Coordinates of C-alpha atoms in Angstrom, one line a residue:
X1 CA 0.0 0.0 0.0
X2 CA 1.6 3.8 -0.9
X3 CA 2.1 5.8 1.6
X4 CA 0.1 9.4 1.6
X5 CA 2.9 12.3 0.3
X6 CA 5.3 9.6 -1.5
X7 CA 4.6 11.3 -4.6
X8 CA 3.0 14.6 -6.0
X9 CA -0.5 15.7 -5.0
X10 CA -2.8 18.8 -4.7
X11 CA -5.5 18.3 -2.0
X12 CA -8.5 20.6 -1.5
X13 CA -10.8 20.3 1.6
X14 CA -12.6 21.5 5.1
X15 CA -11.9 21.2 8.1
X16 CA -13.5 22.3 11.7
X17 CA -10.5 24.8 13.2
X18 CA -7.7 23.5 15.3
X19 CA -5.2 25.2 17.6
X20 CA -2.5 26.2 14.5
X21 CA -6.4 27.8 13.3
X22 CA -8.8 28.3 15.1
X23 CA -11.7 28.4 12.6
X24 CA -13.4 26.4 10.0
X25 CA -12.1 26.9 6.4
X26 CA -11.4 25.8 3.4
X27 CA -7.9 24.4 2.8
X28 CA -5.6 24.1 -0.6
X29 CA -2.0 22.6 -0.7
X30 CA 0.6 21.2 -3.0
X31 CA 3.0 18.5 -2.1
X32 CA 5.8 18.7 -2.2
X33 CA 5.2 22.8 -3.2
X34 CA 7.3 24.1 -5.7
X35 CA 8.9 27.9 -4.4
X36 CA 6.4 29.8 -6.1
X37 CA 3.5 28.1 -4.8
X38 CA 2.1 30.3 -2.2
X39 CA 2.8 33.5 -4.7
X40 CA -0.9 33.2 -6.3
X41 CA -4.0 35.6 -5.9
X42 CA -7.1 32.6 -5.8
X43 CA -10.4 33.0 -6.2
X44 CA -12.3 34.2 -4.4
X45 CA -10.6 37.2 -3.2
X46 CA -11.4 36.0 0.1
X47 CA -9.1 33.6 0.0
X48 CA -5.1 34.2 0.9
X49 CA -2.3 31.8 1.9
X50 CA -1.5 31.3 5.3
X51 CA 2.5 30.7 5.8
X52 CA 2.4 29.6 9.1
X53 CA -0.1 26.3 8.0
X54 CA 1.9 26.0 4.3
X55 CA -1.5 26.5 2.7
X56 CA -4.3 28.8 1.7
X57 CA -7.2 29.2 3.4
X58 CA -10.8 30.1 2.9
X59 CA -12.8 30.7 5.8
X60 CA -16.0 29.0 5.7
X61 CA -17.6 32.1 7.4
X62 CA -17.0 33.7 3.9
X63 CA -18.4 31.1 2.1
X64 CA -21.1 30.8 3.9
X65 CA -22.2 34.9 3.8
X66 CA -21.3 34.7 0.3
X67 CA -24.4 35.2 -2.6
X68 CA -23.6 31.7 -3.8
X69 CA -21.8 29.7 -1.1
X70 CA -21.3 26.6 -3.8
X71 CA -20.2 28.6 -6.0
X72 CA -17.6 30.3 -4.0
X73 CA -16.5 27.0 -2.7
X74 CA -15.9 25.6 -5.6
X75 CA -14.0 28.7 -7.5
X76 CA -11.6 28.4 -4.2
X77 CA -11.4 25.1 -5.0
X78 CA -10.7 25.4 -8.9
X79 CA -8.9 28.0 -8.8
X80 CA -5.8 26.0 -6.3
X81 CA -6.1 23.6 -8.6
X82 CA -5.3 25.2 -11.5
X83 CA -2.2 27.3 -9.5
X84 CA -1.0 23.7 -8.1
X85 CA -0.9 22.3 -11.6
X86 CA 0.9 25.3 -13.7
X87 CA 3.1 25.7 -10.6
X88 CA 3.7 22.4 -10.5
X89 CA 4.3 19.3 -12.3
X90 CA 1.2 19.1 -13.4
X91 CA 0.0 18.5 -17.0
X92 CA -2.3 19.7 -19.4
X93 CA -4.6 17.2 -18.9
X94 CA -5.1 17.9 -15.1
X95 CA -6.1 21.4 -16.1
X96 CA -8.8 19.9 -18.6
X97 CA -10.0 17.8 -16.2
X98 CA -11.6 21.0 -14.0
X99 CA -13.8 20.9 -16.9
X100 CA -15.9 18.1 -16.0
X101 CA -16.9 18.3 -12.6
X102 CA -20.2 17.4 -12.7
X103 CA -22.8 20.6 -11.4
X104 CA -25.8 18.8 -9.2

């Protein structure tokens, strides 16, 4: 069985808050992160990196007052994404797969 981090990966996701953070948010990291990583502006402009986590962050309290909280969620989420994989090692055809996310 691999190990979690033996190899590249982008991971979006919640989580509750925790002592580092002590509030619920969205999360967005690259492993391993190239330099240049946590240079981007992501969408929404809510969200911002945090250095002292090694990721960006979107709060959920801004989701959550947001016009469209989905929407907002998933532009944060997109928008990593698409940094992670021009930043990183990514290819071409990560990019293209943003385009088929299924909208329920």
């Amino acid at each position: 069985m691999r190990n979690a981090m033996d190899a590249e990966e982008v991971a979006v996701g919640w989580w509750p808050g925790d002592a580092r953070y002590a509030q619920a948010a969205f999360y967005a990291y690259a492993h391993p992160a190239p330099a240049e990583f946590s240079s981007a502006t992501l969408s929404p402009p809510a969200a911002r990196w945090e250095k002292d986590l090694g990721e960006y962050v979107l709060d959920w309290e801004d989701v959550r007052k947001s016009e469209d909280p989905r929407a907002t969620a998933l532009s944060f989420a997109h928008s990593a994404f698409q940094h992670a994989c021009a930043t990183a090692a990514g290819t071409r055809s990560s990019l293209r797969a943003l385009q088929v996310i299924p909208r329920r």
